[in-house]
Amino acid sequence: MGQLAQALVLGLLVGGVYALASSGMNLIFGVMKVANLAQGAMLILSSYLTYSLWEATGLDPLILVLLTTPSLLLVGWVTYYLVVERSRTTDASMALVTTFGLALVTKGVIALVWGNDLHSVSPGYANRSFAVLGMKLPQAQVYATMVAAVVLVALYVLLTRTWLGRSIRATATSSEGARLIGIDVRRTWAASYAIGIAAAGAGGSLLSVLYPFMPSTSDHWIGLLLSIIVLGGMGSLPGSVVGALPTTYVSPDWATAVPYVAIIAVLVIRPQGLLGARLREDMSRA
Protein backbone atom coordinates (compact mmCIF):
# COMPACT_ATOMS: atom_id res chain seq x y z
CA MET A 1 0.00 0.00 0.00
CA GLY A 2 2.86 2.33 0.83
CA GLN A 3 4.49 1.72 -2.55
CA LEU A 4 1.20 2.44 -4.33
CA ALA A 5 0.77 5.72 -2.44
CA GLN A 6 4.34 6.73 -3.28
CA ALA A 7 3.82 5.89 -6.96
CA LEU A 8 0.65 8.01 -7.03
CA VAL A 9 2.37 10.97 -5.38
CA LEU A 10 5.40 10.73 -7.67
CA GLY A 11 3.05 10.67 -10.66
CA LEU A 12 1.37 13.84 -9.45
CA LEU A 13 4.74 15.55 -9.00
CA VAL A 14 5.96 14.66 -12.48
CA GLY A 15 2.54 15.50 -13.91
CA GLY A 16 2.89 19.08 -12.73
CA VAL A 17 6.07 19.51 -14.75
CA TYR A 18 4.51 17.80 -17.78
CA ALA A 19 1.53 20.16 -17.52
CA LEU A 20 3.83 23.17 -17.73
CA ALA A 21 5.78 21.66 -20.62
CA SER A 22 2.57 21.11 -22.61
CA SER A 23 0.83 24.37 -21.67
CA GLY A 24 2.73 26.43 -24.22
CA MET A 25 1.85 24.07 -27.07
CA ASN A 26 -1.78 24.13 -25.97
CA LEU A 27 -1.81 27.93 -25.86
CA ILE A 28 -0.40 28.17 -29.38
CA PHE A 29 -2.98 25.77 -30.75
CA GLY A 30 -5.81 27.47 -28.89
CA VAL A 31 -5.03 30.85 -30.44
CA MET A 32 -3.49 30.00 -33.82
CA LYS A 33 -5.11 26.59 -34.47
CA VAL A 34 -1.68 25.19 -35.34
CA ALA A 35 0.02 22.24 -33.61
CA ASN A 36 3.53 23.57 -33.03
CA LEU A 37 5.76 20.59 -33.85
CA ALA A 38 8.82 22.62 -32.82
CA GLN A 39 7.75 22.64 -29.16
CA GLY A 40 9.75 19.52 -28.26
CA ALA A 41 12.90 20.96 -29.82
CA MET A 42 12.37 24.21 -27.90
CA LEU A 43 12.12 22.23 -24.66
CA ILE A 44 15.47 20.60 -25.36
CA LEU A 45 17.01 23.92 -26.43
CA SER A 46 16.02 25.32 -23.04
CA SER A 47 17.51 22.26 -21.32
CA TYR A 48 20.84 22.87 -23.06
CA LEU A 49 20.76 26.57 -22.20
CA THR A 50 20.13 25.61 -18.58
CA TYR A 51 23.03 23.16 -18.69
CA SER A 52 25.45 25.78 -20.06
CA LEU A 53 24.35 28.47 -17.61
CA TRP A 54 24.50 26.02 -14.70
CA GLU A 55 28.05 24.99 -15.61
CA ALA A 56 29.16 28.59 -16.17
CA THR A 57 27.58 30.20 -13.11
CA GLY A 58 26.86 27.39 -10.65
CA LEU A 59 23.37 28.81 -10.08
CA ASP A 60 20.57 26.46 -9.19
CA PRO A 61 18.99 25.25 -12.46
CA LEU A 62 15.51 25.96 -11.12
CA ILE A 63 16.48 29.58 -10.54
CA LEU A 64 17.75 29.69 -14.12
CA VAL A 65 14.09 29.53 -15.20
CA LEU A 66 14.25 33.31 -14.72
CA LEU A 67 16.79 33.45 -17.56
CA THR A 68 15.65 30.69 -19.90
CA THR A 69 12.02 31.83 -19.96
CA PRO A 70 12.69 35.35 -21.35
CA SER A 71 15.39 33.92 -23.63
CA LEU A 72 12.91 31.50 -25.21
CA LEU A 73 10.29 34.28 -25.30
CA LEU A 74 12.67 36.21 -27.55
CA VAL A 75 13.35 33.09 -29.65
CA GLY A 76 9.62 32.57 -30.07
CA TRP A 77 9.00 36.18 -31.05
CA VAL A 78 11.77 36.18 -33.66
CA THR A 79 10.91 32.78 -35.16
CA TYR A 80 7.24 33.75 -35.40
CA TYR A 81 7.88 36.86 -37.47
CA LEU A 82 10.69 35.35 -39.55
CA VAL A 83 9.24 31.90 -40.18
CA VAL A 84 5.81 31.00 -38.83
CA GLU A 85 3.87 34.11 -39.83
CA ARG A 86 4.91 33.81 -43.46
CA SER A 87 3.57 30.27 -43.67
CA ARG A 88 0.26 31.16 -42.00
CA THR A 89 -0.53 33.67 -44.74
CA THR A 90 -0.55 30.93 -47.37
CA ASP A 91 -2.26 27.85 -45.94
CA ALA A 92 -2.91 26.45 -42.46
CA SER A 93 -1.28 23.12 -43.35
CA MET A 94 1.88 24.95 -44.40
CA ALA A 95 2.26 26.29 -40.85
CA LEU A 96 2.33 22.69 -39.59
CA VAL A 97 5.03 21.78 -42.09
CA THR A 98 6.93 24.95 -41.20
CA THR A 99 7.00 24.14 -37.48
CA PHE A 100 8.24 20.65 -38.32
CA GLY A 101 11.05 22.20 -40.36
CA LEU A 102 11.78 24.60 -37.51
CA ALA A 103 12.11 21.61 -35.18
CA LEU A 104 14.66 19.99 -37.51
CA VAL A 105 16.66 23.22 -37.76
CA THR A 106 16.61 23.68 -33.98
CA LYS A 107 17.83 20.12 -33.43
CA GLY A 108 20.61 20.73 -35.95
CA VAL A 109 21.71 23.92 -34.20
CA ILE A 110 21.71 22.13 -30.84
CA ALA A 111 23.84 19.30 -32.23
CA LEU A 112 26.23 21.81 -33.81
CA VAL A 113 26.70 23.82 -30.60
CA TRP A 114 26.55 21.13 -27.92
CA GLY A 115 27.14 17.91 -29.86
CA ASN A 116 25.08 14.73 -29.82
CA ASP A 117 26.23 13.45 -26.43
CA LEU A 118 23.87 12.83 -23.53
CA HIS A 119 23.81 15.67 -20.98
CA SER A 120 22.26 16.10 -17.57
CA VAL A 121 21.95 18.79 -14.91
CA SER A 122 22.67 17.47 -11.42
CA PRO A 123 22.38 20.02 -8.59
CA GLY A 124 23.35 19.04 -5.06
CA TYR A 125 19.85 17.84 -4.18
CA ALA A 126 19.47 15.66 -7.28
CA ASN A 127 19.95 12.44 -5.30
CA ARG A 128 18.28 13.52 -2.05
CA SER A 129 14.77 12.74 -0.88
CA PHE A 130 12.22 13.99 1.62
CA ALA A 131 10.76 11.43 4.02
CA VAL A 132 7.02 12.13 4.28
CA LEU A 133 4.57 9.70 5.90
CA GLY A 134 6.82 6.77 5.12
CA MET A 135 7.29 7.86 1.51
CA LYS A 136 10.54 9.00 -0.09
CA LEU A 137 9.93 11.96 -2.40
CA PRO A 138 12.88 13.09 -4.55
CA GLN A 139 13.75 16.68 -3.75
CA ALA A 140 14.35 17.52 -7.41
CA GLN A 141 10.81 16.48 -8.35
CA VAL A 142 9.29 18.33 -5.41
CA TYR A 143 11.13 21.56 -6.17
CA ALA A 144 10.48 21.29 -9.93
CA THR A 145 6.76 20.78 -9.33
CA MET A 146 6.63 23.81 -7.03
CA VAL A 147 8.26 25.98 -9.68
CA ALA A 148 5.95 24.54 -12.37
CA ALA A 149 2.91 25.38 -10.23
CA VAL A 150 4.10 28.98 -9.81
CA VAL A 151 4.66 29.39 -13.56
CA LEU A 152 1.27 27.84 -14.41
CA VAL A 153 -0.49 30.18 -11.97
CA ALA A 154 1.39 33.14 -13.48
CA LEU A 155 0.31 32.04 -16.97
CA TYR A 156 -3.29 31.68 -15.80
CA VAL A 157 -3.24 35.16 -14.26
CA LEU A 158 -1.73 36.58 -17.45
CA LEU A 159 -4.50 35.04 -19.56
CA THR A 160 -7.38 36.01 -17.26
CA ARG A 161 -6.37 39.25 -15.53
CA THR A 162 -4.52 41.32 -18.14
CA TRP A 163 -5.47 43.15 -21.33
CA LEU A 164 -3.05 40.98 -23.28
CA GLY A 165 -4.71 37.89 -21.87
CA ARG A 166 -8.17 39.18 -22.82
CA SER A 167 -6.90 39.87 -26.33
CA ILE A 168 -5.47 36.36 -26.56
CA ARG A 169 -8.73 34.77 -25.38
CA ALA A 170 -10.80 36.91 -27.75
CA THR A 171 -8.56 36.00 -30.67
CA ALA A 172 -8.74 32.32 -29.71
CA THR A 173 -12.54 32.51 -29.80
CA SER A 174 -12.75 34.33 -33.12
CA SER A 175 -9.96 36.20 -34.87
CA GLU A 176 -12.43 38.04 -37.10
CA GLY A 177 -14.52 39.08 -34.12
CA ALA A 178 -11.37 40.25 -32.35
CA ARG A 179 -10.48 42.45 -35.33
CA LEU A 180 -13.94 44.02 -35.25
CA ILE A 181 -13.47 45.19 -31.66
CA GLY A 182 -10.07 46.73 -32.39
CA ILE A 183 -7.64 43.98 -31.33
CA ASP A 184 -4.41 43.78 -33.32
CA VAL A 185 -4.70 40.10 -34.20
CA ARG A 186 -1.29 39.92 -35.85
CA ARG A 187 0.48 41.07 -32.71
CA THR A 188 -1.73 38.87 -30.55
CA TRP A 189 -0.75 35.80 -32.60
CA ALA A 190 2.90 36.75 -32.23
CA ALA A 191 2.55 37.29 -28.48
CA SER A 192 0.73 33.97 -28.06
CA TYR A 193 3.41 32.09 -29.96
CA ALA A 194 6.19 33.79 -28.01
CA ILE A 195 4.51 33.07 -24.65
CA GLY A 196 3.99 29.45 -25.69
CA ILE A 197 7.69 29.08 -26.50
CA ALA A 198 8.57 30.85 -23.23
CA ALA A 199 6.55 28.21 -21.37
CA ALA A 200 8.73 25.63 -23.11
CA GLY A 201 11.72 27.58 -21.81
CA ALA A 202 10.53 27.18 -18.23
CA GLY A 203 9.55 23.56 -18.77
CA GLY A 204 12.87 22.68 -20.39
CA SER A 205 14.81 24.00 -17.40
CA LEU A 206 12.77 21.87 -15.03
CA LEU A 207 13.00 18.76 -17.19
CA SER A 208 16.79 19.13 -17.41
CA VAL A 209 16.95 18.42 -13.68
CA LEU A 210 14.71 15.35 -13.91
CA TYR A 211 15.91 13.59 -17.07
CA PRO A 212 19.09 13.37 -19.18
CA PHE A 213 18.74 14.84 -22.66
CA MET A 214 20.29 14.99 -26.13
CA PRO A 215 19.11 16.55 -29.41
CA SER A 216 17.07 13.51 -30.48
CA THR A 217 15.22 13.53 -27.13
CA SER A 218 12.93 16.16 -28.63
CA ASP A 219 11.26 13.42 -30.71
CA HIS A 220 10.08 11.70 -27.54
CA TRP A 221 8.83 14.93 -26.01
CA ILE A 222 6.81 16.09 -29.02
CA GLY A 223 4.94 12.78 -29.01
CA LEU A 224 4.29 13.06 -25.29
CA LEU A 225 3.18 16.70 -25.53
CA LEU A 226 0.78 15.90 -28.36
CA SER A 227 -0.77 13.06 -26.38
CA ILE A 228 -1.22 15.34 -23.35
CA ILE A 229 -2.97 18.14 -25.21
CA VAL A 230 -5.10 15.78 -27.30
CA LEU A 231 -6.20 13.91 -24.17
CA GLY A 232 -6.85 17.03 -22.10
CA GLY A 233 -8.32 19.09 -24.92
CA MET A 234 -6.46 21.04 -27.58
CA GLY A 235 -6.53 24.73 -26.74
CA SER A 236 -7.49 24.21 -23.08
CA LEU A 237 -4.95 25.26 -20.45
CA PRO A 238 -6.70 23.26 -17.69
CA GLY A 239 -6.66 20.39 -20.18
CA SER A 240 -2.86 20.40 -20.03
CA VAL A 241 -3.05 19.63 -16.32
CA VAL A 242 -5.71 16.94 -16.72
CA GLY A 243 -4.02 15.35 -19.71
CA ALA A 244 -0.57 15.32 -18.10
CA LEU A 245 -1.46 13.22 -15.08
CA PRO A 246 -2.32 9.89 -16.81
CA THR A 247 0.88 9.97 -18.88
CA THR A 248 3.04 9.82 -15.76
CA TYR A 249 1.79 6.33 -14.84
CA VAL A 250 2.89 4.65 -18.07
CA SER A 251 5.41 1.83 -17.75
CA PRO A 252 8.85 2.73 -19.18
CA ASP A 253 8.58 -0.30 -21.48
CA TRP A 254 5.57 1.29 -23.15
CA ALA A 255 6.61 4.94 -22.85
CA THR A 256 7.31 5.36 -26.57
CA ALA A 257 4.17 3.71 -27.94
CA VAL A 258 1.49 4.79 -25.46
CA PRO A 259 1.41 8.53 -26.34
CA TYR A 260 0.65 7.76 -29.99
CA VAL A 261 -1.93 5.11 -29.08
CA ALA A 262 -3.57 7.66 -26.77
CA ILE A 263 -3.70 10.25 -29.57
CA ILE A 264 -5.45 7.82 -31.94
CA ALA A 265 -7.87 6.57 -29.27
CA VAL A 266 -8.92 10.05 -28.13
CA LEU A 267 -9.34 11.36 -31.68
CA VAL A 268 -11.65 8.43 -32.45
CA ILE A 269 -13.67 8.45 -29.21
CA ARG A 270 -13.73 12.13 -28.19
CA PRO A 271 -11.93 14.36 -30.72
CA GLN A 272 -12.18 17.51 -28.57
CA GLY A 273 -10.47 15.82 -25.60
CA LEU A 274 -11.65 15.82 -22.00
CA LEU A 275 -11.88 19.59 -21.51
CA GLY A 276 -11.66 20.92 -25.06
CA ALA A 277 -14.47 22.67 -26.93
CA ARG A 278 -15.73 21.39 -30.25
CA LEU A 279 -14.57 23.33 -33.28
CA ARG A 280 -16.61 24.11 -36.38
CA GLU A 281 -15.03 23.66 -39.78
CA ASP A 282 -14.05 27.35 -39.79
CA MET A 283 -12.03 26.61 -36.62
CA SER A 284 -14.18 28.79 -34.38
CA ARG A 285 -15.37 27.42 -31.06
CA ALA A 286 -18.87 25.98 -31.22
PDB file of N, CA and C in Angstrom, residues 17 20 42-51 53 60-69 72 121 144 147 199-211 213:
ATOM      1  N   VAL A  17       5.051  19.035 -13.816  1.00  0.00           N
ATOM      2  CA  VAL A  17       6.075  19.507 -14.752  1.00  0.00           C
ATOM      3  C   VAL A  17       5.625  19.265 -16.187  1.00  0.00           C
ATOM      4  N   LEU A  20       3.172  21.934 -17.306  1.00  0.00           N
ATOM      5  CA  LEU A  20       3.826  23.172 -17.726  1.00  0.00           C
ATOM      6  C   LEU A  20       4.448  23.006 -19.106  1.00  0.00           C
ATOM      7  N   MET A  42      12.176  23.039 -28.743  1.00  0.00           N
ATOM      8  CA  MET A  42      12.365  24.209 -27.895  1.00  0.00           C
ATOM      9  C   MET A  42      12.580  23.806 -26.436  1.00  0.00           C
ATOM     10  N   LEU A  43      11.894  22.754 -26.005  1.00  0.00           N
ATOM     11  CA  LEU A  43      12.124  22.231 -24.659  1.00  0.00           C
ATOM     12  C   LEU A  43      13.585  21.819 -24.478  1.00  0.00           C
ATOM     13  N   ILE A  44      14.094  21.079 -25.458  1.00  0.00           N
ATOM     14  CA  ILE A  44      15.472  20.597 -25.364  1.00  0.00           C
ATOM     15  C   ILE A  44      16.461  21.750 -25.501  1.00  0.00           C
ATOM     16  N   LEU A  45      16.156  22.733 -26.336  1.00  0.00           N
ATOM     17  CA  LEU A  45      17.014  23.915 -26.433  1.00  0.00           C
ATOM     18  C   LEU A  45      17.122  24.600 -25.084  1.00  0.00           C
ATOM     19  N   SER A  46      16.000  24.724 -24.368  1.00  0.00           N
ATOM     20  CA  SER A  46      16.022  25.323 -23.036  1.00  0.00           C
ATOM     21  C   SER A  46      16.838  24.473 -22.068  1.00  0.00           C
ATOM     22  N   SER A  47      16.732  23.144 -22.188  1.00  0.00           N
ATOM     23  CA  SER A  47      17.512  22.255 -21.320  1.00  0.00           C
ATOM     24  C   SER A  47      19.008  22.479 -21.528  1.00  0.00           C
ATOM     25  N   TYR A  48      19.421  22.629 -22.776  1.00  0.00           N
ATOM     26  CA  TYR A  48      20.844  22.869 -23.055  1.00  0.00           C
ATOM     27  C   TYR A  48      21.285  24.248 -22.570  1.00  0.00           C
ATOM     28  N   LEU A  49      20.426  25.245 -22.729  1.00  0.00           N
ATOM     29  CA  LEU A  49      20.765  26.570 -22.199  1.00  0.00           C
ATOM     30  C   LEU A  49      20.924  26.509 -20.683  1.00  0.00           C
ATOM     31  N   THR A  50      20.035  25.775 -20.030  1.00  0.00           N
ATOM     32  CA  THR A  50      20.132  25.607 -18.584  1.00  0.00           C
ATOM     33  C   THR A  50      21.436  24.921 -18.208  1.00  0.00           C
ATOM     34  N   TYR A  51      21.789  23.893 -18.952  1.00  0.00           N
ATOM     35  CA  TYR A  51      23.032  23.158 -18.692  1.00  0.00           C
ATOM     36  C   TYR A  51      24.247  24.083 -18.802  1.00  0.00           C
ATOM     37  N   LEU A  53      24.376  27.438 -18.645  1.00  0.00           N
ATOM     38  CA  LEU A  53      24.352  28.472 -17.607  1.00  0.00           C
ATOM     39  C   LEU A  53      24.694  27.888 -16.242  1.00  0.00           C
ATOM     40  N   ASP A  60      21.539  27.545  -9.206  1.00  0.00           N
ATOM     41  CA  ASP A  60      20.567  26.458  -9.193  1.00  0.00           C
ATOM     42  C   ASP A  60      19.797  26.455 -10.518  1.00  0.00           C
ATOM     43  N   PRO A  61      19.675  25.302 -11.168  1.00  0.00           N
ATOM     44  CA  PRO A  61      18.987  25.252 -12.459  1.00  0.00           C
ATOM     45  C   PRO A  61      17.528  25.678 -12.388  1.00  0.00           C
ATOM     46  N   LEU A  62      16.896  25.529 -11.240  1.00  0.00           N
ATOM     47  CA  LEU A  62      15.508  25.960 -11.116  1.00  0.00           C
ATOM     48  C   LEU A  62      15.411  27.482 -11.066  1.00  0.00           C
ATOM     49  N   ILE A  63      16.439  28.120 -10.519  1.00  0.00           N
ATOM     50  CA  ILE A  63      16.482  29.585 -10.539  1.00  0.00           C
ATOM     51  C   ILE A  63      16.735  30.096 -11.960  1.00  0.00           C
ATOM     52  N   LEU A  64      17.441  29.293 -12.748  1.00  0.00           N
ATOM     53  CA  LEU A  64      17.750  29.687 -14.122  1.00  0.00           C
ATOM     54  C   LEU A  64      16.512  29.785 -15.004  1.00  0.00           C
ATOM     55  N   VAL A  65      15.363  29.318 -14.488  1.00  0.00           N
ATOM     56  CA  VAL A  65      14.092  29.533 -15.196  1.00  0.00           C
ATOM     57  C   VAL A  65      13.886  31.018 -15.469  1.00  0.00           C
ATOM     58  N   LEU A  66      14.386  31.857 -14.561  1.00  0.00           N
ATOM     59  CA  LEU A  66      14.248  33.309 -14.718  1.00  0.00           C
ATOM     60  C   LEU A  66      15.037  33.831 -15.914  1.00  0.00           C
ATOM     61  N   LEU A  67      16.005  33.053 -16.390  1.00  0.00           N
ATOM     62  CA  LEU A  67      16.788  33.446 -17.563  1.00  0.00           C
ATOM     63  C   LEU A  67      16.327  32.727 -18.821  1.00  0.00           C
ATOM     64  N   THR A  68      16.037  31.445 -18.706  1.00  0.00           N
ATOM     65  CA  THR A  68      15.650  30.686 -19.902  1.00  0.00           C
ATOM     66  C   THR A  68      14.268  31.092 -20.417  1.00  0.00           C
ATOM     67  N   THR A  69      13.370  31.463 -19.519  1.00  0.00           N
ATOM     68  CA  THR A  69      12.020  31.830 -19.959  1.00  0.00           C
ATOM     69  C   THR A  69      12.033  33.071 -20.848  1.00  0.00           C
ATOM     70  N   LEU A  72      13.765  32.226 -24.264  1.00  0.00           N
ATOM     71  CA  LEU A  72      12.906  31.502 -25.211  1.00  0.00           C
ATOM     72  C   LEU A  72      11.734  32.360 -25.676  1.00  0.00           C
ATOM     73  N   VAL A 121      21.717  17.730 -15.894  1.00  0.00           N
ATOM     74  CA  VAL A 121      21.954  18.787 -14.913  1.00  0.00           C
ATOM     75  C   VAL A 121      21.719  18.172 -13.538  1.00  0.00           C
ATOM     76  N   ALA A 144      10.875  21.013  -8.545  1.00  0.00           N
ATOM     77  CA  ALA A 144      10.477  21.290  -9.928  1.00  0.00           C
ATOM     78  C   ALA A 144       8.965  21.466 -10.036  1.00  0.00           C
ATOM     79  N   VAL A 147       7.982  24.930  -8.699  1.00  0.00           N
ATOM     80  CA  VAL A 147       8.257  25.983  -9.685  1.00  0.00           C
ATOM     81  C   VAL A 147       7.245  25.915 -10.821  1.00  0.00           C
ATOM     82  N   ALA A 199       6.959  29.288 -22.278  1.00  0.00           N
ATOM     83  CA  ALA A 199       6.549  28.208 -21.374  1.00  0.00           C
ATOM     84  C   ALA A 199       7.419  26.973 -21.581  1.00  0.00           C
ATOM     85  N   ALA A 200       7.797  26.721 -22.833  1.00  0.00           N
ATOM     86  CA  ALA A 200       8.729  25.625 -23.113  1.00  0.00           C
ATOM     87  C   ALA A 200      10.093  25.920 -22.498  1.00  0.00           C
ATOM     88  N   GLY A 201      10.456  27.201 -22.449  1.00  0.00           N
ATOM     89  CA  GLY A 201      11.716  27.577 -21.814  1.00  0.00           C
ATOM     90  C   GLY A 201      11.730  27.225 -20.342  1.00  0.00           C
ATOM     91  N   ALA A 202      10.631  27.526 -19.651  1.00  0.00           N
ATOM     92  CA  ALA A 202      10.530  27.176 -18.232  1.00  0.00           C
ATOM     93  C   ALA A 202      10.481  25.667 -18.055  1.00  0.00           C
ATOM     94  N   GLY A 203       9.674  24.999 -18.877  1.00  0.00           N
ATOM     95  CA  GLY A 203       9.552  23.558 -18.768  1.00  0.00           C
ATOM     96  C   GLY A 203      10.848  22.829 -19.056  1.00  0.00           C
ATOM     97  N   GLY A 204      11.601  23.312 -20.047  1.00  0.00           N
ATOM     98  CA  GLY A 204      12.868  22.679 -20.389  1.00  0.00           C
ATOM     99  C   GLY A 204      13.882  22.755 -19.266  1.00  0.00           C
ATOM    100  N   SER A 205      13.902  23.873 -18.548  1.00  0.00           N
ATOM    101  CA  SER A 205      14.810  24.002 -17.404  1.00  0.00           C
ATOM    102  C   SER A 205      14.473  22.985 -16.326  1.00  0.00           C
ATOM    103  N   LEU A 206      13.185  22.815 -16.062  1.00  0.00           N
ATOM    104  CA  LEU A 206      12.770  21.868 -15.026  1.00  0.00           C
ATOM    105  C   LEU A 206      13.053  20.425 -15.450  1.00  0.00           C
ATOM    106  N   LEU A 207      12.782  20.119 -16.707  1.00  0.00           N
ATOM    107  CA  LEU A 207      13.003  18.755 -17.188  1.00  0.00           C
ATOM    108  C   LEU A 207      14.484  18.395 -17.208  1.00  0.00           C
ATOM    109  N   SER A 208      15.358  19.405 -17.374  1.00  0.00           N
ATOM    110  CA  SER A 208      16.794  19.127 -17.412  1.00  0.00           C
ATOM    111  C   SER A 208      17.296  18.577 -16.080  1.00  0.00           C
ATOM    112  N   VAL A 209      16.573  18.904 -15.001  1.00  0.00           N
ATOM    113  CA  VAL A 209      16.953  18.418 -13.681  1.00  0.00           C
ATOM    114  C   VAL A 209      16.447  16.991 -13.460  1.00  0.00           C
ATOM    115  N   LEU A 210      15.362  16.642 -14.142  1.00  0.00           N
ATOM    116  CA  LEU A 210      14.712  15.351 -13.911  1.00  0.00           C
ATOM    117  C   LEU A 210      15.198  14.248 -14.846  1.00  0.00           C
ATOM    118  N   TYR A 211      15.568  14.609 -16.082  1.00  0.00           N
ATOM    119  CA  TYR A 211      15.913  13.595 -17.075  1.00  0.00           C
ATOM    120  C   TYR A 211      17.158  14.011 -17.861  1.00  0.00           C
ATOM    121  N   PHE A 213      19.267  14.388 -21.377  1.00  0.00           N
ATOM    122  CA  PHE A 213      18.743  14.838 -22.661  1.00  0.00           C
ATOM    123  C   PHE A 213      19.843  14.903 -23.708  1.00  0.00           C
TER     124      PHE A 213
END
